Tab-separated table of C-alpha atoms and ligand atoms in Angstrom:
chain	number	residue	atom	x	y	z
Q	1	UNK	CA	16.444	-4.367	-33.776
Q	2	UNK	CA	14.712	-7.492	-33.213
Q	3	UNK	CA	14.574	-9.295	-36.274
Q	4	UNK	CA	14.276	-12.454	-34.375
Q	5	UNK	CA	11.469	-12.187	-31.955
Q	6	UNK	CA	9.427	-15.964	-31.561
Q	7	UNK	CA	12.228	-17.417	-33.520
Q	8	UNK	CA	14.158	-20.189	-32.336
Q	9	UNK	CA	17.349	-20.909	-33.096
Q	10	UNK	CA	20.536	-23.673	-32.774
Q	11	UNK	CA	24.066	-22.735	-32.530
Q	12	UNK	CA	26.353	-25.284	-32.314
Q	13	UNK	CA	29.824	-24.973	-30.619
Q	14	UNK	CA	28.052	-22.278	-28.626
Q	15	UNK	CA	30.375	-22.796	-25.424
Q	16	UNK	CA	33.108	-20.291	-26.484
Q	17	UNK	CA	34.198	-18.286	-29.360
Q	18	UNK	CA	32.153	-17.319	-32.238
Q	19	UNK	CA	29.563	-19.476	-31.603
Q	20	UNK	CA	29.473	-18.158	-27.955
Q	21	UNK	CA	29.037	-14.518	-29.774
Q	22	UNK	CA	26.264	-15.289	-31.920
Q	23	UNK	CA	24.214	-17.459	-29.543
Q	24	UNK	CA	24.164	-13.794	-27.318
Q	25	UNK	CA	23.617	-12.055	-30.649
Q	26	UNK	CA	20.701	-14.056	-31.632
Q	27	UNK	CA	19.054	-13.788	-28.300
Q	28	UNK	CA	19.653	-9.958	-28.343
Q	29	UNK	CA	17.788	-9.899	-31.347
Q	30	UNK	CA	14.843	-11.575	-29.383
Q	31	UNK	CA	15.962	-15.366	-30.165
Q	32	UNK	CA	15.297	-17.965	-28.078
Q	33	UNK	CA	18.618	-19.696	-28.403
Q	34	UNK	CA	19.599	-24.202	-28.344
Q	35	UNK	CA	23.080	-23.364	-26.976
Q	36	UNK	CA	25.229	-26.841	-28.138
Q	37	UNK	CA	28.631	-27.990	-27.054
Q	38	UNK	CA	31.084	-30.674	-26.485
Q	39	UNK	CA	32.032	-28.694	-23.459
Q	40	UNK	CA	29.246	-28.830	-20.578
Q	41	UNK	CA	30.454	-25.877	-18.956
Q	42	UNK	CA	30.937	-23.526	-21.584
Q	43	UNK	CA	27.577	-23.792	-23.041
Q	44	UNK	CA	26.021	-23.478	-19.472
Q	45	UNK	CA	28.147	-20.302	-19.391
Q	46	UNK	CA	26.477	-19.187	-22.325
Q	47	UNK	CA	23.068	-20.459	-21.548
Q	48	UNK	CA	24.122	-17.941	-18.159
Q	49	UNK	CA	25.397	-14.840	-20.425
Q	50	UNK	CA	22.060	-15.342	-22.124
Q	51	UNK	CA	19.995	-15.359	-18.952
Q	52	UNK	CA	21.654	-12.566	-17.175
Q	53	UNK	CA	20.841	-10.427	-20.300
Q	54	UNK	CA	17.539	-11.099	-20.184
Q	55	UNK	CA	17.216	-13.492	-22.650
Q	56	UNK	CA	16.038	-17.041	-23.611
Q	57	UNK	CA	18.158	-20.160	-24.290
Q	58	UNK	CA	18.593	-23.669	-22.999
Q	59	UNK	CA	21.960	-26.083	-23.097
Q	60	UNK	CA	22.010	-29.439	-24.650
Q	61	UNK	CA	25.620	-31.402	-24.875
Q	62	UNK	CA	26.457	-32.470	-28.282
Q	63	UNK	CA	29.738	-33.758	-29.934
Q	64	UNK	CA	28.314	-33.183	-33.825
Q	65	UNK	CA	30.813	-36.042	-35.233
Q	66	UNK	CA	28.050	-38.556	-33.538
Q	67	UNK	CA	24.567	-38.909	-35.897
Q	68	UNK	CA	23.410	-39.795	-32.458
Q	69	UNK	CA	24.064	-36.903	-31.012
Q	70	UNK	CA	22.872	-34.774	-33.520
Q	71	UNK	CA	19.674	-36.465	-34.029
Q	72	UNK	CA	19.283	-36.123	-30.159
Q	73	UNK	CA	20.439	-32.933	-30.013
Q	74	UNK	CA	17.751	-31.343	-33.201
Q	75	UNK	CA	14.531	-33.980	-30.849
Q	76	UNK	CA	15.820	-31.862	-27.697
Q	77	UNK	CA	15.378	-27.922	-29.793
Q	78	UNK	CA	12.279	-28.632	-31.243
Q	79	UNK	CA	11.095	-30.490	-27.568
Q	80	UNK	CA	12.555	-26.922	-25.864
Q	81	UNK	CA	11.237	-24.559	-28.849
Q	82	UNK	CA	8.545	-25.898	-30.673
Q	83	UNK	CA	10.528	-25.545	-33.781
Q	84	UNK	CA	14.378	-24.626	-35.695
Q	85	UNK	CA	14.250	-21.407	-37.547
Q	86	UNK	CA	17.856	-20.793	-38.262
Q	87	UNK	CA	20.689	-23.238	-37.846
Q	88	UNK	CA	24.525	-22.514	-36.870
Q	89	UNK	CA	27.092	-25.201	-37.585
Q	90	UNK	CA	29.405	-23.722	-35.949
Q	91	UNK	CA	31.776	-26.468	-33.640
Q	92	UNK	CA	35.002	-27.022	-34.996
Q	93	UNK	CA	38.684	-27.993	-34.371
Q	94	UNK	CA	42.075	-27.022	-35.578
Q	95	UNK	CA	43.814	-29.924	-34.660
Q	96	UNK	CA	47.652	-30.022	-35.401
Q	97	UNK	CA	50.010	-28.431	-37.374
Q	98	UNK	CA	52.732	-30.494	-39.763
Q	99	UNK	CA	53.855	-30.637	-42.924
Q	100	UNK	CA	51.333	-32.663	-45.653
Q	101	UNK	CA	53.966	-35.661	-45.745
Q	102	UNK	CA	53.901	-36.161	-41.387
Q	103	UNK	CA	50.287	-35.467	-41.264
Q	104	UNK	CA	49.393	-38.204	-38.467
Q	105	UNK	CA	46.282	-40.319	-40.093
Q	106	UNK	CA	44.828	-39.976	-36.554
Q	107	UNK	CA	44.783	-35.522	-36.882
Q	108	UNK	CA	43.112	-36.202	-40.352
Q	109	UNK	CA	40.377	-38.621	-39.135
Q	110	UNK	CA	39.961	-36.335	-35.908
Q	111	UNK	CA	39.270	-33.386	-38.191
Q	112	UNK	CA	37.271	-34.396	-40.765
Q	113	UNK	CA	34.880	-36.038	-37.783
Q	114	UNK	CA	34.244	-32.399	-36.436
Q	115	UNK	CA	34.344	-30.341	-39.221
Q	116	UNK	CA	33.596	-32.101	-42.263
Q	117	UNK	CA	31.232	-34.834	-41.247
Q	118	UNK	CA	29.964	-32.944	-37.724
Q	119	UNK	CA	28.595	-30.380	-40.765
Q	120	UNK	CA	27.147	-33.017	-42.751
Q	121	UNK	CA	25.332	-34.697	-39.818
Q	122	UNK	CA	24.096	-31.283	-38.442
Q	123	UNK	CA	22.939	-30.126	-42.345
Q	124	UNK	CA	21.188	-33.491	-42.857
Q	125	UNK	CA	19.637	-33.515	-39.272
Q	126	UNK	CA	18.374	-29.921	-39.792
Q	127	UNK	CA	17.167	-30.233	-43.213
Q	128	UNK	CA	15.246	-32.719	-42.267
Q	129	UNK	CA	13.197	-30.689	-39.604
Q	130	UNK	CA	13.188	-27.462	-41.438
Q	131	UNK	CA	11.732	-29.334	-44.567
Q	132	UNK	CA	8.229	-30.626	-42.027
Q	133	UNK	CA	8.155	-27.166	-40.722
Q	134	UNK	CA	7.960	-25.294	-43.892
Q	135	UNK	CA	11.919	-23.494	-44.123
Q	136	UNK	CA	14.430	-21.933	-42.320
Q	137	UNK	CA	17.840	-20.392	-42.438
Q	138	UNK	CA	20.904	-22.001	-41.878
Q	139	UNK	CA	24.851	-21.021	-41.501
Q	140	UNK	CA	27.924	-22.707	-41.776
Q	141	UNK	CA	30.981	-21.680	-40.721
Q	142	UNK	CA	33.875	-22.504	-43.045
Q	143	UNK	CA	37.216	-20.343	-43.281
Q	144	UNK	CA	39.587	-18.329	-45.242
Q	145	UNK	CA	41.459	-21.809	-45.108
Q	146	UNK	CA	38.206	-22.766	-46.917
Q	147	UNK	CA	39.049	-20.626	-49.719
Q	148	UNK	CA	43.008	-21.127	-50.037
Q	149	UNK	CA	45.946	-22.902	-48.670
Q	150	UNK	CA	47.953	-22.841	-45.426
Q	151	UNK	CA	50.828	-24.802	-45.668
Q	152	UNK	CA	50.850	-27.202	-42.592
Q	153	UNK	CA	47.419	-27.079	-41.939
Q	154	UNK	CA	45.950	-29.898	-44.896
Q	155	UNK	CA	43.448	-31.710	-43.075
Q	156	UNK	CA	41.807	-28.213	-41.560
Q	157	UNK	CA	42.243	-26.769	-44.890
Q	158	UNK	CA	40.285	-29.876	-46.763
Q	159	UNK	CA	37.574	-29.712	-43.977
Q	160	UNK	CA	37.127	-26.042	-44.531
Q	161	UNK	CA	36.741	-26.337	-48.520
Q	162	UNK	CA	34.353	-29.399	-48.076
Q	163	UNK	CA	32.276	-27.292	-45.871
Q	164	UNK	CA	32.113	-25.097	-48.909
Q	165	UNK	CA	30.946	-28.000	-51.264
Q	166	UNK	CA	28.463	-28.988	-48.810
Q	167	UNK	CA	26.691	-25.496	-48.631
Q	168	UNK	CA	26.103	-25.084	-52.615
Q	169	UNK	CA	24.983	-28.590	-53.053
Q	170	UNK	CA	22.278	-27.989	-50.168
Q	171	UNK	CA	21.681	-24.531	-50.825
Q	172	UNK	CA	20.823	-26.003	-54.486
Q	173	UNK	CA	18.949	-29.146	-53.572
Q	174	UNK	CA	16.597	-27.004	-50.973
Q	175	UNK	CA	16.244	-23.304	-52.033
Q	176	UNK	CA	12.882	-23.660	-53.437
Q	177	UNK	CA	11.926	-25.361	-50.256
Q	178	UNK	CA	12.558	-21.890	-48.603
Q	179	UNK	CA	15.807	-23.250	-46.599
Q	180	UNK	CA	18.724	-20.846	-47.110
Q	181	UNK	CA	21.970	-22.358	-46.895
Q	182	UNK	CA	25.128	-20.017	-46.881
Q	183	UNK	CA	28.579	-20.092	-45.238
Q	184	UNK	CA	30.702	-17.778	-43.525
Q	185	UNK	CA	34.514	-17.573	-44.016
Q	186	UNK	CA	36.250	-15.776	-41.106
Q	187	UNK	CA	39.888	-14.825	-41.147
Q	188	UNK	CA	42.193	-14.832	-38.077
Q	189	UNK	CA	38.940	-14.246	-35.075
Q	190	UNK	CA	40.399	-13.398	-31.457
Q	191	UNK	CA	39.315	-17.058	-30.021
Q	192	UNK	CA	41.092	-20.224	-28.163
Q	193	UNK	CA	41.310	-21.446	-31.855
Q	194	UNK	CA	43.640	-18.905	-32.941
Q	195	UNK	CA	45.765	-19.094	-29.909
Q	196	UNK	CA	46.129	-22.462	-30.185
Q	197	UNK	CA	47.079	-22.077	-33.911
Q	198	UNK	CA	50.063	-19.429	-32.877
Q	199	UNK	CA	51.378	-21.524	-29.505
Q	200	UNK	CA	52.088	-24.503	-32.554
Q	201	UNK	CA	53.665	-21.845	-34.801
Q	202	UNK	CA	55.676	-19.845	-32.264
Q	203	UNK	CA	55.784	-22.364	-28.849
Q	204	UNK	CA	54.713	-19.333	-26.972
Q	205	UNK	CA	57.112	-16.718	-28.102
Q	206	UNK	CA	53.953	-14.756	-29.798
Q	207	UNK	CA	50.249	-14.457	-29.242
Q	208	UNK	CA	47.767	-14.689	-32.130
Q	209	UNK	CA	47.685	-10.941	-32.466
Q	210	UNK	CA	51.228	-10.461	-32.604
Q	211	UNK	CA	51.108	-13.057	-35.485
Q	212	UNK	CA	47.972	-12.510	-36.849
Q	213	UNK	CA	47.307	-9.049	-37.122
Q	214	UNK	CA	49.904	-7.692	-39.764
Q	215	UNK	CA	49.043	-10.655	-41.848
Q	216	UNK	CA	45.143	-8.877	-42.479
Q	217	UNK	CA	45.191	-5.396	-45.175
Q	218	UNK	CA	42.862	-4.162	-42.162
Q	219	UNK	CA	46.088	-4.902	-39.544
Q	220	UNK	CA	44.192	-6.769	-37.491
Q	221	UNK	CA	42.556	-10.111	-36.446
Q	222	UNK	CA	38.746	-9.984	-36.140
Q	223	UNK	CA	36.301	-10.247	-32.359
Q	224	UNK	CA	34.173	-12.867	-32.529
Q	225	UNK	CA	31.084	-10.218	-32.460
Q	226	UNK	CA	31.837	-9.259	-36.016
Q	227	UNK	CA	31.504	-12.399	-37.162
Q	228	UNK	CA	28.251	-13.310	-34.983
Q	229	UNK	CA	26.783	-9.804	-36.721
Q	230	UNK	CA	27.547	-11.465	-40.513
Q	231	UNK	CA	25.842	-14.961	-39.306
Q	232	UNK	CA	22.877	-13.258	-38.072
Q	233	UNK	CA	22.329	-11.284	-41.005
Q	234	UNK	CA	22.561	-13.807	-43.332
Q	235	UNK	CA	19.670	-15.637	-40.988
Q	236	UNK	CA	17.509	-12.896	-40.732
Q	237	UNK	CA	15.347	-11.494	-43.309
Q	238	UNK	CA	17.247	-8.945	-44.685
Q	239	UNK	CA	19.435	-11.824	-46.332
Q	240	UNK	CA	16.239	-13.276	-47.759
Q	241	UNK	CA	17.919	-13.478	-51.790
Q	242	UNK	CA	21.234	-14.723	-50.101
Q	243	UNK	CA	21.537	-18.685	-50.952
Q	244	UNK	CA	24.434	-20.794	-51.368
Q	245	UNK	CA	26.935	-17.377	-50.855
Q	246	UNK	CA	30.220	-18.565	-49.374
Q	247	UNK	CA	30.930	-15.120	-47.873
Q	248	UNK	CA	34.313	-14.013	-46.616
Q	249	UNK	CA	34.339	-11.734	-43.275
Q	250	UNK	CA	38.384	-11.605	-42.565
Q	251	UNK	CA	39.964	-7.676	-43.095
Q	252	UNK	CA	40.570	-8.069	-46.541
Q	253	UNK	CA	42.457	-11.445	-46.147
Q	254	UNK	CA	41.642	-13.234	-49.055
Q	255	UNK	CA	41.698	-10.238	-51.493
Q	256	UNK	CA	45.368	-10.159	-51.473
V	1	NAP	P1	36.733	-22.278	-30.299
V	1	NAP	O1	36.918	-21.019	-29.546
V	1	NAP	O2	37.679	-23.397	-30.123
V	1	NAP	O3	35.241	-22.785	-30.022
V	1	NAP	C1	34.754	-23.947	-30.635
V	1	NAP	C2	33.784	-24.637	-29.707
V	1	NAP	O4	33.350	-25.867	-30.354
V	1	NAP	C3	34.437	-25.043	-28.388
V	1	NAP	O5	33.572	-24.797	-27.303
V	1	NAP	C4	34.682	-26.544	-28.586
V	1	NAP	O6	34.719	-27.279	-27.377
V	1	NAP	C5	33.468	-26.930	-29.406
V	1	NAP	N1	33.643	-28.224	-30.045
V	1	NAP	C6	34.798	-28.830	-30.455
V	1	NAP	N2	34.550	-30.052	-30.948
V	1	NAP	C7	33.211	-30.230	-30.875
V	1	NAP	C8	32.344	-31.298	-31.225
V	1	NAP	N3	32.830	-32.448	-31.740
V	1	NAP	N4	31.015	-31.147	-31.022
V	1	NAP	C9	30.524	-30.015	-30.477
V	1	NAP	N5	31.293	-28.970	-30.103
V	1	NAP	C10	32.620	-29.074	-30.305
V	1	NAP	O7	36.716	-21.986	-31.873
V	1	NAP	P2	36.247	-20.689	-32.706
V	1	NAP	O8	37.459	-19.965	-33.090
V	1	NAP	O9	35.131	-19.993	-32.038
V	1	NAP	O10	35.743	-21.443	-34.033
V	1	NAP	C11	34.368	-21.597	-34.349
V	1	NAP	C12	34.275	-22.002	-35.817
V	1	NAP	O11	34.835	-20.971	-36.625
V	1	NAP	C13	35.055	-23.287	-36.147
V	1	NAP	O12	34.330	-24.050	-37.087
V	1	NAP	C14	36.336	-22.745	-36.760
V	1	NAP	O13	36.936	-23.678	-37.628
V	1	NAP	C15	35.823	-21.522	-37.476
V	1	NAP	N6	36.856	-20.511	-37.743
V	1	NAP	C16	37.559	-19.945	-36.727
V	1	NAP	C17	38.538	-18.997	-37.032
V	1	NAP	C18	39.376	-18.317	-35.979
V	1	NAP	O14	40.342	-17.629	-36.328
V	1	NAP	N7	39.052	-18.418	-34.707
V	1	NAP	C19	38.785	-18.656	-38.365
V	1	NAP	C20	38.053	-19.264	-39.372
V	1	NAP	C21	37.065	-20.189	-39.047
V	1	NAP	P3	36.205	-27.646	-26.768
V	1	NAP	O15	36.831	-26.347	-26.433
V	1	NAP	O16	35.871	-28.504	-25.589
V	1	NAP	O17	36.934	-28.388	-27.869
């Protein structure tokens, strides 16, 4: 399938992870592909995976929290591409885990930077281009901790849920201008994230899977593939009557 052929798309926090798996999903699907990290040398990787496979993509460094960045980063896709079709706001941190009361001010500022505002800047930077060029698609990627508590985890969770916030209020404001704006909410996905996440709960005495899995009605975490496949859907034109959906891809974790 090849849903995606002249299209160009931006993935942000492309150097590992999800956004790693649906930077090579989107250029599998014929995209050519912005690949956009913090990390230099895991985008490259990806920009490499992407290559090898026969595809096309190009690497830009970006740390979303900066407007200059961003800005810079959006002049430097549509230099490469011509044009953004479909966005991915995808770069995020977990930062540290403590109860609500020890919460260092310094984990809450760190967080929101990435998460909350890095989502904001990329939206507003994106919205911006896609509104000149006629529409587009865009993605971004919130979490079951969107959704609902986890004790220990405030500023992540508050990121997560004003991700949420920010993808109705843009899906609403720019629907009719043909941009679709929806978010994904993954559960526990096989990544560095969630290994970091179960090192803070367990100092090392059990991976994320060990942790994770029987916590999921499916009894198991997710691969990052599976939620690249939801992402790319909801970009493609299948998903053309999905707007503003804040859709949950996590083995039943949130039905409980
Ligand atoms: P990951 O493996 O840690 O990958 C995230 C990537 O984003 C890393 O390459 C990271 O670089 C990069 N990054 C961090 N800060 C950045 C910044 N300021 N600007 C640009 N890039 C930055 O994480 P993941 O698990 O794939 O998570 C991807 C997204 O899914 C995140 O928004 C996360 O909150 C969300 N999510 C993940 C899970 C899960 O279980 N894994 C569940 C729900 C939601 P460094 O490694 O150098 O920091």
């Amino acid at each position: 399938m090849e849903d995606f052929s002249g299209k160009s798309v931006l993935v942000t926090g492309s150097g590992a992870g999800i956004g790693r798996a649906a930077a090579l999903e989107f250029a599998r699907q014929g995209a050519k592909v912005m690949v956009s990290d913090i990390d230099e040398k895991g985008g490259e990787e990806t920009v490499a995976m992407i290559r090898e496979a026969g595809g096309q993509a190009a690497f830009r460094k970006a740390d979303v929290s900066k407007a200059e960045d961003v800005n810079a980063l959006i002049s430097a896709a549509v230099e490469e591409f011509g044009r953004i079709d479909c966005a991915v706001n995808n770069a995020g941190i977990e930062g540290k885990i403590a109860p609500f009361e020890d919460q260092p001010e310094v984990n809450y500022d760190a967080i929101m930077a990435v998460n909350s505002k890095g989502t904001f800047l990329c939206l507003q930077a994106e919205i911006h281009h896609m509104l000149q060029a006629g529409g587009g698609a865009i993605v971004n990627l919130s979490s079951v901790a969107g959704l609902i508590g986890f004790p220990g985890l405030s500023p992540y969770v508050a990121s997560k849920h004003a991700v949420i916030g920010m993808t109705k209020n843009a899906a609403l404001e720019y629907g009719k201008a043909g941009i679709r704006i929806n978010a994904v909410c993954p559960g526990g996905i096989d990544t560095r994230m969630l290994d970091s996440l179960a090192d803070q709960v367990s100092a090392g005495a059990q991976n994320s899977s060990q942790m994770m899995d029987p916590l999921h009605p499916l009894g198991r975490i997710g691969t990052p593939q599976e939620v690249a496949n939801l992402i790319v859907w909801l970009c493609s034109p299948q998903a053309s009557f999905m707007l503003g959906a804040i859709v949950p891809v996590d083995g039943g974790f949130v039905a409980q």
